[in-house]
């Protein structure tokens, strides 16, 4: 009954702080609606503003890289040619094997390779070499995944060429102004610091703009968030690249071994991501087992999570914030595992002692998820998803803006699923009646802004709501005490 998910907005989730749009992000809208790319090669599914931005970056990057490199080729020595080829191959392999941390953040050793390039080959050619490496990686990735999203690939090429070229220009200016101290026998330390800074600023900025367009939020806000997410890996890899260049200048074949620390860091991150993913799945599965004890609650948390994510996106939150709210939604009722099954399965009004026990489930759930790093940031959302705007909720009686926004979103999504789900003693309400109850309680029980977002979102997707209801996908939620408004 409740859409699953209600909505997915935007046609692009450009997503790589550490260098590229998230693979597969562009073209999602066309796949979701069954549209084809058409004569615009996939651009016709994007908004006009986003389309112009992507095309501009896609064209500007190669132009800038080629312009910088046009006068550099006569400056190459035979050794620099050898290093240029080797480093380009390594960069392509690094680009091909990057790890995605969030929608906008990847970890890859390509930064180390580009910093080493700046010190070893003529700096004005580094942007062109990066363009070549990114192109090779795109071809390899498309060959293995059997897909080639034109807007995504061209944006990646343009973005990579621009941010590496920006670092190269900064390196050239600062190395000329402050040639000492030097990295071994190679280039300026000031140039390396400036180049690393410029690359990170431009890289995160180029990604933040379309991410903000998609989310309907401020580019500055999106940039500030993505900037800090990737800063530490970028700094570490910049240092690794500079040290690698100094060590291998006389021993080119040692370069792959010098980059080993970066590879090991990438492997450690991969294992950390896998552990966090498995933890999320395990806890979410535990919640589903609890819900399966009653056929009327099966799938509740999954639907609440999907609705909450759609609300977060509708309200203009970033993809990372939506991820956090969605993951908290999947385990928001985890604490019910500690509640007496007699209370959970009771089909009539709870007595005072039973209601007091039921009101402890957000506390129990928060205590459990706080022990897991994968869910720690969502602990407050789990604990406070039954607080009320007027301060009469539980467990802590928070009111208004003191309730975390994610918890306010979960409260609305949770109640909407409760109202529209079947129960032993009644059929689920239709959407109009359910939203009417939510609107009546807006400003007292629920955040008016979140309720308005749900109403607006549902108004934009009537066909999907009707389709889901016809398939009978809904299931009810756990019992509450408030008359007419299930507590879930």
Short mmCIF file of C-alpha atoms in Angstrom, two decimals:
data_model
loop_
_atom_site.label_atom_id
_atom_site.label_comp_id
_atom_site.label_asym_id
_atom_site.label_seq_id
_atom_site.Cartn_x
_atom_site.Cartn_y
_atom_site.Cartn_z
CA UNK A 1 0.00 0.00 0.00
CA UNK A 2 2.67 2.50 0.95
CA UNK A 3 4.90 3.21 -2.05
CA UNK A 4 8.21 1.44 -1.84
CA UNK A 5 9.90 3.76 -2.25
CA UNK A 6 7.40 6.55 -2.72
CA UNK A 7 9.63 8.56 -4.99
CA UNK A 8 13.12 8.71 -6.42
CA UNK A 9 13.94 12.21 -7.53
CA UNK A 10 16.36 13.48 -10.10
CA UNK A 11 18.09 11.88 -13.00
CA UNK A 12 21.64 12.20 -11.74
CA UNK A 13 23.34 11.64 -8.45
CA UNK A 14 26.78 12.89 -9.44
CA UNK A 15 28.78 11.44 -6.86
CA UNK A 16 32.34 11.30 -6.55
CA UNK A 17 34.07 13.76 -4.32
CA UNK A 18 37.30 11.99 -5.01
CA UNK A 19 36.99 12.46 -8.68
CA UNK A 20 33.90 11.25 -10.45
CA UNK A 21 30.17 10.91 -10.69
CA UNK A 22 28.90 7.74 -9.10
CA UNK A 23 28.87 4.93 -11.68
CA UNK A 24 25.38 4.27 -12.87
CA UNK A 25 23.98 7.46 -11.35
CA UNK A 26 23.01 9.16 -14.57
CA UNK A 27 20.23 7.47 -16.44
CA UNK A 28 18.43 6.29 -13.29
CA UNK A 29 15.41 8.38 -14.18
CA UNK A 30 15.15 6.87 -17.64
CA UNK A 31 15.42 3.35 -16.23
CA UNK A 32 12.79 4.08 -13.61
CA UNK A 33 10.24 5.44 -16.05
CA UNK A 34 11.05 3.23 -19.00
CA UNK A 35 12.19 6.14 -21.11
CA UNK A 36 15.05 5.85 -23.54
CA UNK A 37 17.95 8.19 -23.99
CA UNK A 38 16.74 9.32 -27.41
CA UNK A 39 18.50 11.78 -29.63
CA UNK A 40 19.98 13.64 -26.66
CA UNK A 41 22.10 10.60 -25.68
CA UNK A 42 20.56 10.58 -22.21
CA UNK A 43 20.55 14.33 -21.57
CA UNK A 44 16.83 14.67 -22.31
CA UNK A 45 15.97 13.05 -18.96
CA UNK A 46 17.80 15.83 -17.06
CA UNK A 47 16.52 19.24 -16.03
CA UNK A 48 17.63 22.08 -18.38
CA UNK A 49 19.88 23.68 -15.75
CA UNK A 50 21.53 20.41 -14.83
CA UNK A 51 21.92 19.49 -18.48
CA UNK A 52 23.68 22.77 -19.27
CA UNK A 53 26.00 22.37 -16.29
CA UNK A 54 26.99 18.82 -17.20
CA UNK A 55 27.61 19.72 -20.83
CA UNK A 56 29.66 22.78 -19.83
CA UNK A 57 31.91 20.76 -17.51
CA UNK A 58 32.18 17.96 -20.06
CA UNK A 59 33.42 20.38 -22.73
CA UNK A 60 35.49 22.72 -20.59
CA UNK A 61 37.64 20.01 -18.99
CA UNK A 62 39.19 18.60 -22.16
CA UNK A 63 39.62 22.10 -23.62
CA UNK A 64 41.51 23.37 -20.57
CA UNK A 65 43.66 20.23 -20.34
CA UNK A 66 44.54 20.36 -24.05
CA UNK A 67 45.31 24.09 -23.90
CA UNK A 68 47.71 23.63 -20.99
CA UNK A 69 49.41 20.65 -22.61
CA UNK A 70 49.77 22.21 -26.05
CA UNK A 71 53.12 23.81 -25.30
CA UNK A 72 54.55 21.16 -22.99
CA UNK A 73 55.45 18.26 -25.23
CA UNK A 74 58.82 19.58 -26.35
CA UNK A 75 59.99 19.76 -22.71
CA UNK A 76 59.90 16.00 -22.13
CA UNK A 77 63.02 13.92 -21.52
CA UNK A 78 63.16 10.19 -22.27
CA UNK A 79 62.89 9.42 -18.56
CA UNK A 80 59.83 11.64 -18.21
CA UNK A 81 58.18 9.87 -21.14
CA UNK A 82 58.73 6.53 -19.38
CA UNK A 83 57.30 7.87 -16.13
CA UNK A 84 54.41 9.50 -17.98
CA UNK A 85 53.36 6.19 -19.54
CA UNK A 86 53.77 4.25 -16.29
CA UNK A 87 51.90 6.81 -14.19
CA UNK A 88 49.06 7.08 -16.71
CA UNK A 89 48.57 3.33 -16.62
CA UNK A 90 48.61 3.38 -12.80
CA UNK A 91 46.11 6.25 -12.74
CA UNK A 92 43.76 4.37 -15.06
CA UNK A 93 43.93 1.30 -12.83
CA UNK A 94 43.31 3.44 -9.74
CA UNK A 95 40.32 5.09 -11.40
CA UNK A 96 38.95 1.72 -12.37
CA UNK A 97 39.15 0.26 -8.85
CA UNK A 98 37.89 3.18 -6.75
CA UNK A 99 35.64 2.44 -3.75
CA UNK A 100 32.42 4.33 -3.10
CA UNK A 101 31.99 5.48 0.50
CA UNK A 102 28.90 7.66 0.08
CA UNK A 103 26.92 9.12 -2.78
CA UNK A 104 29.59 11.78 -3.18
CA UNK A 105 32.72 10.18 -1.82
CA UNK A 106 35.09 7.59 -3.21
CA UNK A 107 38.46 6.36 -2.07
CA UNK A 108 41.06 5.79 -4.75
CA UNK A 109 44.82 6.05 -5.01
CA UNK A 110 44.54 8.23 -8.11
CA UNK A 111 45.34 11.38 -6.10
CA UNK A 112 48.74 9.93 -5.18
CA UNK A 113 49.43 9.23 -8.84
CA UNK A 114 48.46 12.74 -9.99
CA UNK A 115 50.64 14.37 -7.31
CA UNK A 116 53.55 12.18 -8.41
CA UNK A 117 52.91 13.27 -12.01
CA UNK A 118 53.16 16.93 -11.03
CA UNK A 119 56.63 16.36 -9.61
CA UNK A 120 58.01 14.14 -12.37
CA UNK A 121 56.57 15.21 -15.74
CA UNK A 122 55.97 18.77 -17.03
CA UNK A 123 53.13 20.07 -14.85
CA UNK A 124 51.22 21.57 -17.76
CA UNK A 125 50.69 18.09 -19.27
CA UNK A 126 49.25 16.45 -16.14
CA UNK A 127 45.66 17.46 -16.90
CA UNK A 128 45.86 15.80 -20.32
CA UNK A 129 47.37 12.64 -18.83
CA UNK A 130 44.57 12.54 -16.25
CA UNK A 131 42.04 12.92 -19.06
CA UNK A 132 43.61 9.96 -20.84
CA UNK A 133 43.65 7.83 -17.69
CA UNK A 134 40.01 8.59 -16.88
CA UNK A 135 39.01 7.75 -20.43
CA UNK A 136 40.79 4.40 -20.30
CA UNK A 137 39.17 3.62 -16.94
CA UNK A 138 35.73 4.50 -18.34
CA UNK A 139 36.21 2.14 -21.26
CA UNK A 140 37.37 -0.68 -18.97
CA UNK A 141 34.45 -0.11 -16.60
CA UNK A 142 31.93 -0.05 -19.44
CA UNK A 143 33.36 -3.27 -20.85
CA UNK A 144 32.91 -5.09 -17.54
CA UNK A 145 29.52 -3.60 -16.61
CA UNK A 146 28.08 -3.67 -20.15
CA UNK A 147 26.72 -0.14 -19.80
CA UNK A 148 27.83 3.27 -21.01
CA UNK A 149 25.95 6.29 -19.67
CA UNK A 150 27.05 9.11 -21.95
CA UNK A 151 26.32 12.08 -19.63
CA UNK A 152 28.01 10.36 -16.71
CA UNK A 153 31.14 9.38 -18.61
CA UNK A 154 31.57 12.79 -20.26
CA UNK A 155 31.02 14.57 -16.95
CA UNK A 156 33.63 12.34 -15.33
CA UNK A 157 36.12 13.18 -18.07
CA UNK A 158 35.47 16.89 -17.83
CA UNK A 159 35.46 17.00 -14.06
CA UNK A 160 38.66 14.99 -13.75
CA UNK A 161 40.47 17.07 -16.34
CA UNK A 162 39.35 20.31 -14.65
CA UNK A 163 40.29 19.49 -11.09
CA UNK A 164 43.68 18.00 -12.04
CA UNK A 165 44.39 20.93 -14.36
CA UNK A 166 43.49 23.34 -11.55
CA UNK A 167 46.00 21.60 -9.32
CA UNK A 168 48.61 21.71 -12.07
CA UNK A 169 48.18 25.45 -12.63
CA UNK A 170 48.41 26.08 -8.89
CA UNK A 171 51.55 23.94 -8.73
CA UNK A 172 53.17 25.84 -11.59
CA UNK A 173 52.46 29.24 -10.02
CA UNK A 174 53.61 28.36 -6.52
CA UNK A 175 56.65 26.36 -7.66
CA UNK A 176 57.79 29.40 -9.65
CA UNK A 177 57.21 31.73 -6.69
CA UNK A 178 58.67 29.46 -3.98
CA UNK A 179 61.00 26.90 -5.60
CA UNK A 180 62.41 25.82 -2.22
CA UNK A 181 62.14 23.73 -0.12
CA UNK A 182 61.96 20.86 -2.55
CA UNK A 183 60.71 17.28 -2.56
CA UNK A 184 64.05 15.48 -2.92
CA UNK A 185 65.55 16.51 -6.22
CA UNK A 186 62.14 17.26 -7.72
CA UNK A 187 59.61 20.05 -7.38
CA UNK A 188 58.54 22.59 -4.79
CA UNK A 189 56.88 21.61 -1.51
CA UNK A 190 54.77 24.77 -1.67
CA UNK A 191 53.65 23.76 -5.16
CA UNK A 192 52.58 20.30 -3.97
CA UNK A 193 50.63 21.74 -1.02
CA UNK A 194 48.92 24.28 -3.26
CA UNK A 195 48.14 21.70 -5.93
CA UNK A 196 46.64 19.24 -3.43
CA UNK A 197 44.50 22.00 -1.96
CA UNK A 198 43.32 23.24 -5.35
CA UNK A 199 42.47 19.75 -6.57
CA UNK A 200 40.35 19.02 -3.52
CA UNK A 201 38.54 22.38 -3.61
CA UNK A 202 37.72 22.19 -7.32
CA UNK A 203 36.88 18.49 -7.22
CA UNK A 204 34.40 18.79 -4.35
CA UNK A 205 32.98 21.99 -5.79
CA UNK A 206 32.29 20.49 -9.20
CA UNK A 207 30.39 17.62 -7.57
CA UNK A 208 28.51 19.79 -5.05
CA UNK A 209 26.80 21.93 -7.68
CA UNK A 210 24.82 19.16 -9.44
CA UNK A 211 24.25 17.39 -6.11
CA UNK A 212 22.63 20.59 -4.81
CA UNK A 213 20.58 20.93 -7.99
CA UNK A 214 19.25 17.45 -7.50
CA UNK A 215 18.47 17.87 -3.80
CA UNK A 216 17.14 21.42 -4.12
CA UNK A 217 19.56 22.65 -1.50
CA UNK A 218 22.38 25.21 -1.34
CA UNK A 219 25.54 24.35 -3.31
CA UNK A 220 27.60 25.81 -0.45
CA UNK A 221 25.93 23.44 2.02
CA UNK A 222 26.46 20.45 -0.24
CA UNK A 223 30.08 21.47 -0.89
CA UNK A 224 30.85 21.97 2.80
CA UNK A 225 29.60 18.48 3.63
CA UNK A 226 31.42 16.68 0.83
CA UNK A 227 34.62 18.68 1.42
CA UNK A 228 35.14 17.29 4.91
CA UNK A 229 34.11 13.73 4.03
CA UNK A 230 37.06 13.22 1.70
CA UNK A 231 39.66 15.57 3.17
CA UNK A 232 41.71 13.10 5.24
CA UNK A 233 42.11 10.43 2.51
CA UNK A 234 43.03 13.19 0.05
CA UNK A 235 45.75 14.58 2.34
CA UNK A 236 47.19 11.12 3.05
CA UNK A 237 47.30 10.19 -0.61
CA UNK A 238 48.87 13.53 -1.55
CA UNK A 239 51.71 12.85 0.88
CA UNK A 240 52.07 9.29 -0.46
CA UNK A 241 52.28 10.62 -4.01
CA UNK A 242 54.96 13.17 -3.16
CA UNK A 243 57.06 10.61 -1.30
CA UNK A 244 56.63 8.09 -4.10
CA UNK A 245 57.89 10.59 -6.66
CA UNK A 246 60.97 11.37 -4.57
CA UNK A 247 61.81 7.71 -4.03
CA UNK A 248 61.30 6.37 -7.54
CA UNK A 249 62.88 9.15 -9.57
CA UNK A 250 65.99 6.99 -9.90
CA UNK A 251 64.15 3.64 -9.73
CA UNK A 252 61.01 3.79 -11.89
CA UNK A 253 60.12 0.12 -11.46
CA UNK A 254 59.83 0.59 -7.69
CA UNK A 255 56.81 2.89 -8.12
CA UNK A 256 54.11 0.21 -7.75
CA UNK A 257 55.70 -0.91 -4.46
CA UNK A 258 55.89 2.65 -3.17
CA UNK A 259 52.16 3.05 -3.79
CA UNK A 260 51.49 -0.07 -1.72
CA UNK A 261 50.44 1.94 1.41
CA UNK A 262 47.69 3.57 -0.60
CA UNK A 263 46.54 0.21 -1.92
CA UNK A 264 46.52 -1.23 1.60
CA UNK A 265 44.50 1.73 2.83
CA UNK A 266 42.02 1.14 0.03
CA UNK A 267 41.75 -2.52 0.97
CA UNK A 268 41.17 -1.63 4.62
CA UNK A 269 38.42 0.77 3.61
CA UNK A 270 36.84 -1.93 1.45
CA UNK A 271 36.72 -4.32 4.41
CA UNK A 272 35.30 -1.58 6.63
CA UNK A 273 32.56 -0.86 4.11
CA UNK A 274 31.73 -4.56 3.88
CA UNK A 275 31.54 -4.87 7.67
CA UNK A 276 29.26 -1.84 7.98
CA UNK A 277 27.01 -3.15 5.21
CA UNK A 278 26.74 -6.57 6.79
CA UNK A 279 25.97 -4.99 10.17
CA UNK A 280 23.15 -2.94 8.67
CA UNK A 281 21.69 -5.98 6.96
CA UNK A 282 21.91 -8.10 10.11
CA UNK A 283 20.07 -5.58 12.30
CA UNK A 284 17.49 -4.86 9.61
CA UNK A 285 16.90 -8.61 9.28
CA UNK A 286 16.44 -8.88 13.04
CA UNK A 287 13.73 -6.22 12.91
CA UNK A 288 11.98 -8.07 10.11
CA UNK A 289 12.04 -11.28 12.16
CA UNK A 290 10.38 -9.42 15.03
CA UNK A 291 7.75 -8.06 12.67
CA UNK A 292 7.06 -11.50 11.19
CA UNK A 293 5.75 -12.67 14.56
CA UNK A 294 2.60 -10.81 13.55
CA UNK A 295 1.46 -10.94 9.91
CA UNK A 296 0.02 -7.46 10.36
CA UNK A 297 3.43 -5.90 10.99
CA UNK A 298 5.50 -7.62 8.32
CA UNK A 299 7.40 -5.13 6.18
CA UNK A 300 6.50 -2.11 8.32
CA UNK A 301 10.06 -0.88 8.95
CA UNK A 302 11.04 -1.37 5.34
CA UNK A 303 8.12 0.76 4.16
CA UNK A 304 8.68 3.42 6.81
CA UNK A 305 12.34 3.66 5.79
CA UNK A 306 11.45 4.07 2.12
CA UNK A 307 8.82 6.72 2.86
CA UNK A 308 11.18 8.56 5.22
CA UNK A 309 13.92 8.64 2.60
CA UNK A 310 11.53 10.03 0.01
CA UNK A 311 10.45 12.72 2.50
CA UNK A 312 14.07 13.62 3.25
CA UNK A 313 14.79 14.02 -0.47
CA UNK A 314 11.60 16.04 -0.96
CA UNK A 315 12.68 18.37 1.87
CA UNK A 316 16.01 19.00 0.13
CA UNK A 317 18.31 17.03 2.42
CA UNK A 318 21.50 15.64 0.98
CA UNK A 319 21.81 12.04 -0.17
CA UNK A 320 23.96 11.24 2.88
CA UNK A 321 21.35 12.70 5.24
CA UNK A 322 18.64 10.72 3.44
CA UNK A 323 20.78 7.58 3.81
CA UNK A 324 21.05 8.14 7.56
CA UNK A 325 17.29 8.62 7.94
CA UNK A 326 16.53 5.59 5.79
CA UNK A 327 18.91 3.35 7.75
CA UNK A 328 17.42 4.56 11.05
CA UNK A 329 13.98 3.83 9.66
CA UNK A 330 14.94 0.23 8.95
CA UNK A 331 15.71 -0.33 12.66
CA UNK A 332 13.44 2.23 14.36
CA UNK A 333 11.41 -0.55 16.00
CA UNK A 334 14.36 -2.75 16.93
CA UNK A 335 13.65 -2.15 20.62
CA UNK A 336 10.41 -4.11 20.33
CA UNK A 337 12.48 -7.28 20.51
CA UNK A 338 12.66 -6.57 24.26
CA UNK A 339 8.89 -6.02 24.65
CA UNK A 340 6.63 -8.80 25.93
CA UNK A 341 5.08 -10.53 22.87
CA UNK A 342 1.72 -10.43 24.67
CA UNK A 343 1.89 -6.64 24.59
CA UNK A 344 3.04 -6.47 20.99
CA UNK A 345 0.34 -8.81 19.72
CA UNK A 346 -2.52 -7.42 21.78
CA UNK A 347 -5.42 -6.36 19.56
CA UNK A 348 -7.24 -4.16 22.07
CA UNK A 349 -6.26 -1.03 23.94
CA UNK A 350 -3.19 -1.42 26.12
CA UNK A 351 -3.53 -0.91 29.86
CA UNK A 352 -1.37 1.56 31.75
CA UNK A 353 1.42 -0.88 32.59
CA UNK A 354 1.49 -2.30 29.08
CA UNK A 355 1.61 1.17 27.57
CA UNK A 356 4.48 2.12 29.89
CA UNK A 357 6.37 -0.93 28.65
CA UNK A 358 5.62 -0.14 25.01
CA UNK A 359 6.96 3.40 25.42
CA UNK A 360 10.37 1.99 26.32
CA UNK A 361 10.98 0.41 22.91
CA UNK A 362 12.67 3.53 21.41
CA UNK A 363 15.08 3.54 24.37
CA UNK A 364 15.88 -0.15 23.98
CA UNK A 365 16.35 0.27 20.24
CA UNK A 366 18.65 3.27 20.61
CA UNK A 367 20.75 1.45 23.20
CA UNK A 368 21.26 -1.44 20.79
CA UNK A 369 22.10 0.54 17.65
CA UNK A 370 24.50 2.81 19.59
CA UNK A 371 26.81 -0.19 19.94
CA UNK A 372 27.29 -0.47 16.17
CA UNK A 373 29.37 2.06 14.24
CA UNK A 374 27.20 1.56 11.15
CA UNK A 375 24.16 2.94 13.00
CA UNK A 376 25.69 5.18 15.67
CA UNK A 377 24.83 8.43 13.92
CA UNK A 378 21.19 7.38 13.73
CA UNK A 379 20.86 6.60 17.44
CA UNK A 380 19.04 9.85 18.24
CA UNK A 381 16.61 9.25 15.37
CA UNK A 382 15.68 5.82 16.73
CA UNK A 383 15.31 7.15 20.28
CA UNK A 384 13.16 10.16 19.41
CA UNK A 385 10.87 8.95 16.62
CA UNK A 386 7.89 8.99 19.03
CA UNK A 387 8.46 12.51 20.35
CA UNK A 388 5.72 15.05 19.63
CA UNK A 389 6.04 18.60 18.39
CA UNK A 390 4.16 19.86 21.49
CA UNK A 391 6.47 17.99 23.88
CA UNK A 392 3.94 15.35 24.95
CA UNK A 393 5.69 12.45 23.27
CA UNK A 394 8.14 9.90 24.62
CA UNK A 395 10.65 8.88 25.85
CA UNK A 396 12.20 12.28 26.70
CA UNK A 397 9.39 14.77 26.08
CA UNK A 398 11.36 16.78 23.54
CA UNK A 399 9.47 19.52 21.68
CA UNK A 400 9.74 21.47 18.45
CA UNK A 401 13.16 21.92 16.89
CA UNK A 402 14.77 20.10 19.81
CA UNK A 403 13.58 16.89 18.16
CA UNK A 404 16.09 15.86 15.46
CA UNK A 405 14.71 16.50 11.98
CA UNK A 406 15.30 12.88 11.01
CA UNK A 407 13.19 11.73 13.97
CA UNK A 408 10.39 14.12 12.96
CA UNK A 409 10.48 12.67 9.46
CA UNK A 410 10.36 9.11 10.82
CA UNK A 411 7.40 10.04 13.05
CA UNK A 412 5.33 11.16 10.07
CA UNK A 413 6.36 8.20 7.91
CA UNK A 414 5.70 5.80 10.78
CA UNK A 415 2.20 7.15 11.44
CA UNK A 416 1.31 7.26 7.75
CA UNK A 417 2.17 3.59 7.43
CA UNK A 418 0.16 2.82 10.57
CA UNK A 419 -2.89 4.64 9.29
CA UNK A 420 -2.83 3.12 5.82
CA UNK A 421 -2.14 -0.46 6.95
CA UNK A 422 -4.69 -3.15 7.72
CA UNK A 423 -5.28 -4.23 11.31
CA UNK A 424 -7.20 -7.15 12.76
CA UNK A 425 -10.04 -4.81 13.68
CA UNK A 426 -10.09 -2.48 10.64
CA UNK A 427 -8.97 -1.99 7.08
CA UNK A 428 -6.21 0.46 6.32
CA UNK A 429 -7.36 4.01 5.65
CA UNK A 430 -7.18 5.52 2.21
CA UNK A 431 -4.52 8.14 1.56
CA UNK A 432 -6.92 11.08 1.75
CA UNK A 433 -8.20 10.15 5.18
CA UNK A 434 -4.73 9.35 6.50
CA UNK A 435 -3.29 12.67 5.34
CA UNK A 436 -6.31 14.43 6.82
CA UNK A 437 -5.46 13.04 10.26
CA UNK A 438 -1.83 14.06 9.81
CA UNK A 439 -2.83 17.58 8.80
CA UNK A 440 -5.13 17.86 11.83
CA UNK A 441 -2.19 16.96 14.08
CA UNK A 442 0.38 19.13 12.31
CA UNK A 443 1.86 21.65 14.71
CA UNK A 444 0.84 19.66 17.77
CA UNK A 445 1.86 16.03 17.26
CA UNK A 446 3.93 16.36 14.09
CA UNK A 447 6.16 18.93 12.40
CA UNK A 448 3.97 20.99 10.04
CA UNK A 449 6.73 21.19 7.45
CA UNK A 450 7.16 17.40 7.30
CA UNK A 451 3.42 16.81 7.08
CA UNK A 452 3.16 19.34 4.27
CA UNK A 453 6.01 17.58 2.48
CA UNK A 454 4.21 14.24 2.69
CA UNK A 455 0.98 15.73 1.41
CA UNK A 456 2.76 17.43 -1.47
CA UNK A 457 4.74 14.32 -2.28
CA UNK A 458 1.65 12.12 -2.35
CA UNK A 459 -0.16 14.61 -4.52
CA UNK A 460 2.63 14.22 -7.06
CA UNK A 461 2.47 10.41 -7.16
CA UNK A 462 -1.20 9.35 -7.15
CA UNK A 463 -0.67 6.67 -9.80
CA UNK A 464 2.09 4.98 -7.80
CA UNK A 465 0.04 5.06 -4.60
CA UNK A 466 -2.97 3.53 -6.34
CA UNK A 467 -0.80 0.85 -7.95
CA UNK A 468 0.79 -0.15 -4.67
CA UNK A 469 -2.56 -0.30 -2.92
CA UNK A 470 -3.97 -2.49 -5.68
CA UNK A 471 -1.10 -4.94 -5.23
CA UNK A 472 -1.88 -5.10 -1.50
CA UNK A 473 1.71 -4.53 -0.45
CA UNK A 474 0.83 -2.92 2.86
CA UNK A 475 0.89 -4.50 6.24
CA UNK A 476 -0.13 -2.97 9.54
CA UNK A 477 2.10 -1.74 12.30
CA UNK A 478 2.38 -2.40 15.99
CA UNK A 479 -0.32 -1.32 18.37
CA UNK A 480 -0.58 2.01 20.08
CA UNK A 481 -2.80 3.75 22.56
CA UNK A 482 -3.86 7.03 20.99
CA UNK A 483 -7.39 6.73 19.70
CA UNK A 484 -7.50 6.72 15.91
CA UNK A 485 -3.75 7.32 15.48
CA UNK A 486 -1.65 4.17 15.84
CA UNK A 487 1.62 4.70 17.61
CA UNK A 488 3.54 2.06 15.66
#
